[in-house]
mmCIF file of C-alpha atoms in Angstrom:
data_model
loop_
_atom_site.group_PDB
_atom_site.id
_atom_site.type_symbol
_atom_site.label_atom_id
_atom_site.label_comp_id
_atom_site.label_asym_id
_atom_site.label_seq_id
_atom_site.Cartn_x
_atom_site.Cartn_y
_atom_site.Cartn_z
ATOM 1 C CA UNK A 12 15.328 22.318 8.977
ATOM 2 C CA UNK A 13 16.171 20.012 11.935
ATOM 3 C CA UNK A 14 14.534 16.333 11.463
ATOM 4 C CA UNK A 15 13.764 14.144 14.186
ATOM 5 C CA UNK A 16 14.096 10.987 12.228
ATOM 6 C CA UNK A 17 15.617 10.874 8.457
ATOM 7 C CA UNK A 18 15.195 7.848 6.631
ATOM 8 C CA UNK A 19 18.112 7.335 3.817
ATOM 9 C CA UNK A 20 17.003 4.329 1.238
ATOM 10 C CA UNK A 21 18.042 3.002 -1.795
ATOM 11 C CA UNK A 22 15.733 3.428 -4.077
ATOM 12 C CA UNK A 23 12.214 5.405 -4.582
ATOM 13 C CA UNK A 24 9.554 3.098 -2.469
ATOM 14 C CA UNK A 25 12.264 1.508 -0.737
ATOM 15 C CA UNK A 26 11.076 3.456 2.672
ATOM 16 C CA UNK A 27 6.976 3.431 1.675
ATOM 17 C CA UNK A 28 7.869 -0.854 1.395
ATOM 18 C CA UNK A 29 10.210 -1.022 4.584
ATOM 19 C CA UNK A 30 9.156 1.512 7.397
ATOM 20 C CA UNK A 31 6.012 3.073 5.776
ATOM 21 C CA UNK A 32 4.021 2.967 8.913
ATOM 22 C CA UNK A 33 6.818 3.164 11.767
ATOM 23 C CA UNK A 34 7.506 7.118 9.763
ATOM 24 C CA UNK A 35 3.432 7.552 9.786
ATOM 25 C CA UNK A 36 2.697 6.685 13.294
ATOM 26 C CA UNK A 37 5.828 9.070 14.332
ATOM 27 C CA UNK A 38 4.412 11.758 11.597
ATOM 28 C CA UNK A 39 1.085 11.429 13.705
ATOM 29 C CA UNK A 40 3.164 11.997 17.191
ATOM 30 C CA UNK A 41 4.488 15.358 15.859
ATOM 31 C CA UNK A 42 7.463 14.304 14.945
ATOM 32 C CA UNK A 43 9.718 15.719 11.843
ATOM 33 C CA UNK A 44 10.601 12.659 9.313
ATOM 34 C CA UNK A 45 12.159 13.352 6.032
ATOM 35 C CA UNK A 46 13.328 10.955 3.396
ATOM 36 C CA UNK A 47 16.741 10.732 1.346
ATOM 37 C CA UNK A 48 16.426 8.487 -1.579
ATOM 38 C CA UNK A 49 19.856 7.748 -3.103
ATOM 39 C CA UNK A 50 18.921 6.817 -6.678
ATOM 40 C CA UNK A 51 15.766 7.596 -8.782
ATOM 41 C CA UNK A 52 15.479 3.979 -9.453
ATOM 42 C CA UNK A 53 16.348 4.882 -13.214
ATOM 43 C CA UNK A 54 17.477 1.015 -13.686
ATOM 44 C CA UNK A 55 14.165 -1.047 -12.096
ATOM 45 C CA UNK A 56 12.168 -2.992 -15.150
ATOM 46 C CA UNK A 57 9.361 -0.510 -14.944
ATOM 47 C CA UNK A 58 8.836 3.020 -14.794
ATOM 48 C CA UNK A 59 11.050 6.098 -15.823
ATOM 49 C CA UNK A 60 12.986 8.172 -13.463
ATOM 50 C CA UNK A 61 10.884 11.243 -14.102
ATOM 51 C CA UNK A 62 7.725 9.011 -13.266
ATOM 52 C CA UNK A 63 9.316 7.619 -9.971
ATOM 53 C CA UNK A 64 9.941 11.338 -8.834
ATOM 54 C CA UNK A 65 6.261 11.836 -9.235
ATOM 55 C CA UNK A 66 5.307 8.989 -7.354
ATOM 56 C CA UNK A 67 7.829 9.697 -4.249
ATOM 57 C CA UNK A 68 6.309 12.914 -4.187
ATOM 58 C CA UNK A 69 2.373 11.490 -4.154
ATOM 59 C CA UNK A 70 3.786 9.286 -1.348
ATOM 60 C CA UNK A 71 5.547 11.980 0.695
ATOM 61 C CA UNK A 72 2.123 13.774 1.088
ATOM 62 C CA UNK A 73 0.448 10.942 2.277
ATOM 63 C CA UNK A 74 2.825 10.435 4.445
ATOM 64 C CA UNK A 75 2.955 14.083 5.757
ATOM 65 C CA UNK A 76 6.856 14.203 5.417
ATOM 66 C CA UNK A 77 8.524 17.284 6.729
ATOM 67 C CA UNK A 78 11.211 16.821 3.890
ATOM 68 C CA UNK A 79 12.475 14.567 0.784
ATOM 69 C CA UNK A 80 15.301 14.869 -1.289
ATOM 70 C CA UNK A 81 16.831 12.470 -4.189
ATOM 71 C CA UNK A 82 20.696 12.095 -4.217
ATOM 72 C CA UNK A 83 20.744 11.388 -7.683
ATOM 73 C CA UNK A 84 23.367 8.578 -6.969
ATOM 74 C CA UNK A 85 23.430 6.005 -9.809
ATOM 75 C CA UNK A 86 21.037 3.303 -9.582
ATOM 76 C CA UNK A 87 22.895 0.022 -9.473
ATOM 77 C CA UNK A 88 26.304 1.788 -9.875
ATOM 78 C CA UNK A 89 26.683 4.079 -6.689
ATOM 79 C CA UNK A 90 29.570 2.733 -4.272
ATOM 80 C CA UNK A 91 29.993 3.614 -0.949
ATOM 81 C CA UNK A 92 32.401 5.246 -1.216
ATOM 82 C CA UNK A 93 34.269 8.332 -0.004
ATOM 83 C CA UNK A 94 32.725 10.754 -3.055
ATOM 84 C CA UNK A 95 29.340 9.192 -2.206
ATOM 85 C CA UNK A 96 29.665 9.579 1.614
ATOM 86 C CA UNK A 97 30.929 12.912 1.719
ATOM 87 C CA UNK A 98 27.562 13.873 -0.666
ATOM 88 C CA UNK A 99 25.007 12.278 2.373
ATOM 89 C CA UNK A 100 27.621 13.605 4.980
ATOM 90 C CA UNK A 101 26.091 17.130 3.443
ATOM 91 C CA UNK A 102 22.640 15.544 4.086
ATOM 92 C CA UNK A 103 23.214 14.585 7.279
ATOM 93 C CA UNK A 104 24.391 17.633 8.811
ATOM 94 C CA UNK A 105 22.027 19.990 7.080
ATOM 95 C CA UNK A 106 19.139 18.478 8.687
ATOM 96 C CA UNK A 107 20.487 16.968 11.692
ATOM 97 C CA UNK A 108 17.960 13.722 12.291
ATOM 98 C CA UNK A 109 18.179 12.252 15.683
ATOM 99 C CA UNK A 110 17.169 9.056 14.799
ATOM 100 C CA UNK A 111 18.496 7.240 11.040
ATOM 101 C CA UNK A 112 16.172 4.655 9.816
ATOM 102 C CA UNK A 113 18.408 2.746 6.972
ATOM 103 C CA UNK A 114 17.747 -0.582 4.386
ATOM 104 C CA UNK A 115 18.287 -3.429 5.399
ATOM 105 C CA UNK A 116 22.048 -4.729 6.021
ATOM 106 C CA UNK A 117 21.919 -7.570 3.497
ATOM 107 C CA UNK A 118 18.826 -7.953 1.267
ATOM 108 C CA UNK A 119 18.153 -9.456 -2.283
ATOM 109 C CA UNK A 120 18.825 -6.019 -4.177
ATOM 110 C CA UNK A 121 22.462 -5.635 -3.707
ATOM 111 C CA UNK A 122 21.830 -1.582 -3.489
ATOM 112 C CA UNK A 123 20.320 -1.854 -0.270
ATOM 113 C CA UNK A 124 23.338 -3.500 1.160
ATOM 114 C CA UNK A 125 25.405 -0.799 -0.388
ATOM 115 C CA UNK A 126 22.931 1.826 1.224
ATOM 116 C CA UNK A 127 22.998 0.431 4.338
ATOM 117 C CA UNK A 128 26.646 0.555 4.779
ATOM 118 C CA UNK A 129 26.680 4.076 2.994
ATOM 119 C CA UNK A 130 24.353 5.256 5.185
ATOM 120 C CA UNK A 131 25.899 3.978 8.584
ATOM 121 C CA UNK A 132 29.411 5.019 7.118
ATOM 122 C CA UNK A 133 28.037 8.504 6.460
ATOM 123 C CA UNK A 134 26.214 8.630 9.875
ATOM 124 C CA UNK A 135 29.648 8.347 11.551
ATOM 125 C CA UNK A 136 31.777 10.797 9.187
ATOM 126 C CA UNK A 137 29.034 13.132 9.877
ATOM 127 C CA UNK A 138 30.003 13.203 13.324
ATOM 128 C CA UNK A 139 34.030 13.990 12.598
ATOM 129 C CA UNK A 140 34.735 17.812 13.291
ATOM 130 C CA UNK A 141 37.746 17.330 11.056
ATOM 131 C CA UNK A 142 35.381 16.149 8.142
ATOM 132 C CA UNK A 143 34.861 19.731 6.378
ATOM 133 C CA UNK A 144 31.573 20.432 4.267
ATOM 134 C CA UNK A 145 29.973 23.379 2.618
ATOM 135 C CA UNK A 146 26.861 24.009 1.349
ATOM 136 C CA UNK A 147 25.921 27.078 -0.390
ATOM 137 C CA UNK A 148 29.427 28.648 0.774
ATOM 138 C CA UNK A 149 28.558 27.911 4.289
ATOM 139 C CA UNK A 150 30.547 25.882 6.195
ATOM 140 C CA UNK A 151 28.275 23.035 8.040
ATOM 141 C CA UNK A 152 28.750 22.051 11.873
ATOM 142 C CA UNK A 153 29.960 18.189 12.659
ATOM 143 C CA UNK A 154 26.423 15.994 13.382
ATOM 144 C CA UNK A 155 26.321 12.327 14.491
ATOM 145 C CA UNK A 156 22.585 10.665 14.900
ATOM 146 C CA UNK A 157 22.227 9.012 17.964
ATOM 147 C CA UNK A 158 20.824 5.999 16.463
ATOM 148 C CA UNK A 159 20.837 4.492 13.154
ATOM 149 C CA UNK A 160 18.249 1.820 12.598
ATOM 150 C CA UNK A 161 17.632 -0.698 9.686
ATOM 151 C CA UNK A 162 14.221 -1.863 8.615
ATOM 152 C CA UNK A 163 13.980 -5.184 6.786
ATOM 153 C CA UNK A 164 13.300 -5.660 3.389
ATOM 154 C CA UNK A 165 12.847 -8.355 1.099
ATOM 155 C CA UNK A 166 14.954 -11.352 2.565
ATOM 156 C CA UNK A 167 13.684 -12.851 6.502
ATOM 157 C CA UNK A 168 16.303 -11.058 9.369
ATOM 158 C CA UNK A 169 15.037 -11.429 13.152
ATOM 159 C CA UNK A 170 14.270 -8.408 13.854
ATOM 160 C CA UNK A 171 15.534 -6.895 17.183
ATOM 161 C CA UNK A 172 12.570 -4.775 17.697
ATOM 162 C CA UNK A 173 9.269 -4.261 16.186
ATOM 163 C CA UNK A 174 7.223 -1.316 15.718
ATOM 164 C CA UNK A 175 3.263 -1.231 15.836
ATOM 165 C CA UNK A 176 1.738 -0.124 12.993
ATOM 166 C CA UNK A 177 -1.566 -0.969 12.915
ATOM 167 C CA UNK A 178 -2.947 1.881 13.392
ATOM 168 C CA UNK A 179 -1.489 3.684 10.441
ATOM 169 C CA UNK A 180 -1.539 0.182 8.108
ATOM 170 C CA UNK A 181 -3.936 2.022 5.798
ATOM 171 C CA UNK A 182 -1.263 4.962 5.331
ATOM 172 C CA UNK A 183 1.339 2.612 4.838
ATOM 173 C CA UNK A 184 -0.817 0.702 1.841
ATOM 174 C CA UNK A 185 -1.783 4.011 0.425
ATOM 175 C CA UNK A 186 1.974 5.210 0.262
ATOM 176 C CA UNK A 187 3.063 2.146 -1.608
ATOM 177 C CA UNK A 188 -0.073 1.764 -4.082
ATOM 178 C CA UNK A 189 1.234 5.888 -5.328
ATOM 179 C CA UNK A 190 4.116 4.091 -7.126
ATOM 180 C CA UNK A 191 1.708 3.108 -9.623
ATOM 181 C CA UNK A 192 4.088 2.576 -12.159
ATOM 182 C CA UNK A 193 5.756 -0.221 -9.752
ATOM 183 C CA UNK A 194 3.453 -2.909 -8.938
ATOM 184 C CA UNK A 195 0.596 -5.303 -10.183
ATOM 185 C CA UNK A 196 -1.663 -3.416 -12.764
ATOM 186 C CA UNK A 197 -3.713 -5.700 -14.670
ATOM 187 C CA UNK A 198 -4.155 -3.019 -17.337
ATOM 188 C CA UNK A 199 -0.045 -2.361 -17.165
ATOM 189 C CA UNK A 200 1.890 -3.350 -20.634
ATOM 190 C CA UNK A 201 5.165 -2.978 -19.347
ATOM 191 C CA UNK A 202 7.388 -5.979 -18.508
ATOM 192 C CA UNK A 203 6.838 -8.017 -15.402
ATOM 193 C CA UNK A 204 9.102 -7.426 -12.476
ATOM 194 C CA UNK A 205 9.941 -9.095 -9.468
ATOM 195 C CA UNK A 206 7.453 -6.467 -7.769
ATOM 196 C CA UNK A 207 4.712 -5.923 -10.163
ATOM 197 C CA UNK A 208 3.988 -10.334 -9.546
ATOM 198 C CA UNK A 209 -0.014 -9.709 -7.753
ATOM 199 C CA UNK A 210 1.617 -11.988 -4.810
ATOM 200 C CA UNK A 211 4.115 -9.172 -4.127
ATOM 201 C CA UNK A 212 1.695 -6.872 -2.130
ATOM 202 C CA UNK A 213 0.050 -9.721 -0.224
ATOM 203 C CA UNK A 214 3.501 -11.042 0.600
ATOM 204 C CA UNK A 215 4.102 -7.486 2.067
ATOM 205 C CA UNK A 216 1.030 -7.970 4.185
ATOM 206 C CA UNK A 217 2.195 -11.311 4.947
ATOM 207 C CA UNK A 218 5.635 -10.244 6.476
ATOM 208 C CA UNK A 219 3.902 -7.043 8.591
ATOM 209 C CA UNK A 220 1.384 -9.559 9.877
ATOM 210 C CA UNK A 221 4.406 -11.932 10.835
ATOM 211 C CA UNK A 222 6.111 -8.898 12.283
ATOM 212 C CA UNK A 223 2.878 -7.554 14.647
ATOM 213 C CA UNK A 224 2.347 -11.439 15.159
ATOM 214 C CA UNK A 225 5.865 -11.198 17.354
ATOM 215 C CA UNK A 226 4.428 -8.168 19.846
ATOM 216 C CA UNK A 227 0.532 -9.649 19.548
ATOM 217 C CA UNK A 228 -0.443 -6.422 17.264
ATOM 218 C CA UNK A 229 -1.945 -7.110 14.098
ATOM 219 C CA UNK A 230 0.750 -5.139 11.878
ATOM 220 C CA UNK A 231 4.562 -4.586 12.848
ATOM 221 C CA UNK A 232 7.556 -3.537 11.381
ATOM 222 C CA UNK A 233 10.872 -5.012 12.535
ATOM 223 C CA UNK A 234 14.157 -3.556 12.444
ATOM 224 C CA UNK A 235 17.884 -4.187 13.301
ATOM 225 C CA UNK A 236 20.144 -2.236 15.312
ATOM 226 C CA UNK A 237 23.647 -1.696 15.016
ATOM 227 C CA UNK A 238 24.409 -1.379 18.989
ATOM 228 C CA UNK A 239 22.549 -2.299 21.706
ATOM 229 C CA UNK A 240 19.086 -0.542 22.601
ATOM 230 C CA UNK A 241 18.638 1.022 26.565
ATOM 231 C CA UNK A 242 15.514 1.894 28.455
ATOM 232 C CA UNK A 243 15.685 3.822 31.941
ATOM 233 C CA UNK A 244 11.685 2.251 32.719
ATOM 234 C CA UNK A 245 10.748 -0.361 31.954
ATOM 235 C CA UNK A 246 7.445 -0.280 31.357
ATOM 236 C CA UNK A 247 8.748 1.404 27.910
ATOM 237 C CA UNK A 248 8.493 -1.814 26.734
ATOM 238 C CA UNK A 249 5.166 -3.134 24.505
#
């Protein structure tokens, strides 16, 4: 299956948190979006990994994604690496995505650094005909996305565009809330984490209002790029 845009995070809820809405207003356009998550998350305070899979899955629907997949990388320990790149170089090139939405460069969870770089290092390889890969006995064509974007997490990064989403700021809300497990429950008795804190969601809010606030929408998502951005008209531009 061919993708239009494949998003390649970290961690389970890592995408929902980061570019929830930019994958459901694309979803809505008719657009393929799929999402690669690298680890099950088997190391965050809360949770299990089996539970996490459930949740991902709750969110995909609600999301309408064409595709998901979980590396099984380990959480915390994965590198990037040329056993680890070669594994999403598979990814890559079996569903060919256009566009690769990515975390953040630098962030607060040291994994999303590592899966930003893995990701963009991966994006490249997957380009390089001499770069062999099977899968299933087939051997797999050479595939480099055209773009590879990073959506912004945790820490502040001036964004160098910003997405629109408030139209689809409900869908977005509704994908994160499906990792249950994950975030403030008053009726929870696992240990507190730095997401399950009740000022983590409205913080979230907080940051896409601050984001739509920069393009006079009401909810935006901002992302880096790693090379500069061309339009042909430009009334493109929001």
């Amino acid at each position: 299956m061919k993708l239009d845009i494949l998003v390649i995070a970290a961690h389970p809820d890592d995408a929902e948190l980061g570019c929830s809405g930019t994958i459901a207003a694309h979803v809505a356009k008719g657009h393929k979006v799929g999402i690669i998550d690298l680890t099950k998350g088997e190391m965050g305070t809360r949770g299990t990994p089996e539970l996490r899979l459930e949740e991902a899955e709750k969110a995909s629907k609600i999301l309408g994604l064409a595709a998901r997949e979980n590396m099984g990388f380990k959480d915390v320990y994965f590198q990037d690496d040329t056993a680890h790149q070669l594994e999403l170089v598979k990814v890559i090139r079996k569903y060919q995505p256009d566009i690769v939405l990515a975390n953040a460069f630098t962030d607060r969870h040291p994994d999303h650094g590592k899966g930003s770089s893995l990701a963009t290092n991966a994006c490249f390889m997957s380009g390089l005909r001499k770069i062999e890969t099977e899968v299933d006995g087939q051997k797999q064509k050479a595939w480099r996305p055209k773009f590879v974007y990073h959506f912004i997490q945790n820490n502040y990064i001036e964004p160098d565009f910003v997405v629109d989403i408030t139209e689809y700021w409900d869908t977005k809300v509704a994908s994160i809330l499906a990792y249950q497990s994950q975030f403030y429950d008053p009726n929870s008795k696992e240990p507190e984490s730095f997401i399950s804190d009740p000022e983590f969601l409205p913080f979230i809010e907080a940051r896409s209002r601050e984001m739509g606030h920069k393009i006079m929408a009401k909810y935006g998502e901002g992302f880096t790029v790693e090379r500069m951005i061309g339009v042909n008209d430009l009334f493109d531009l929001k």
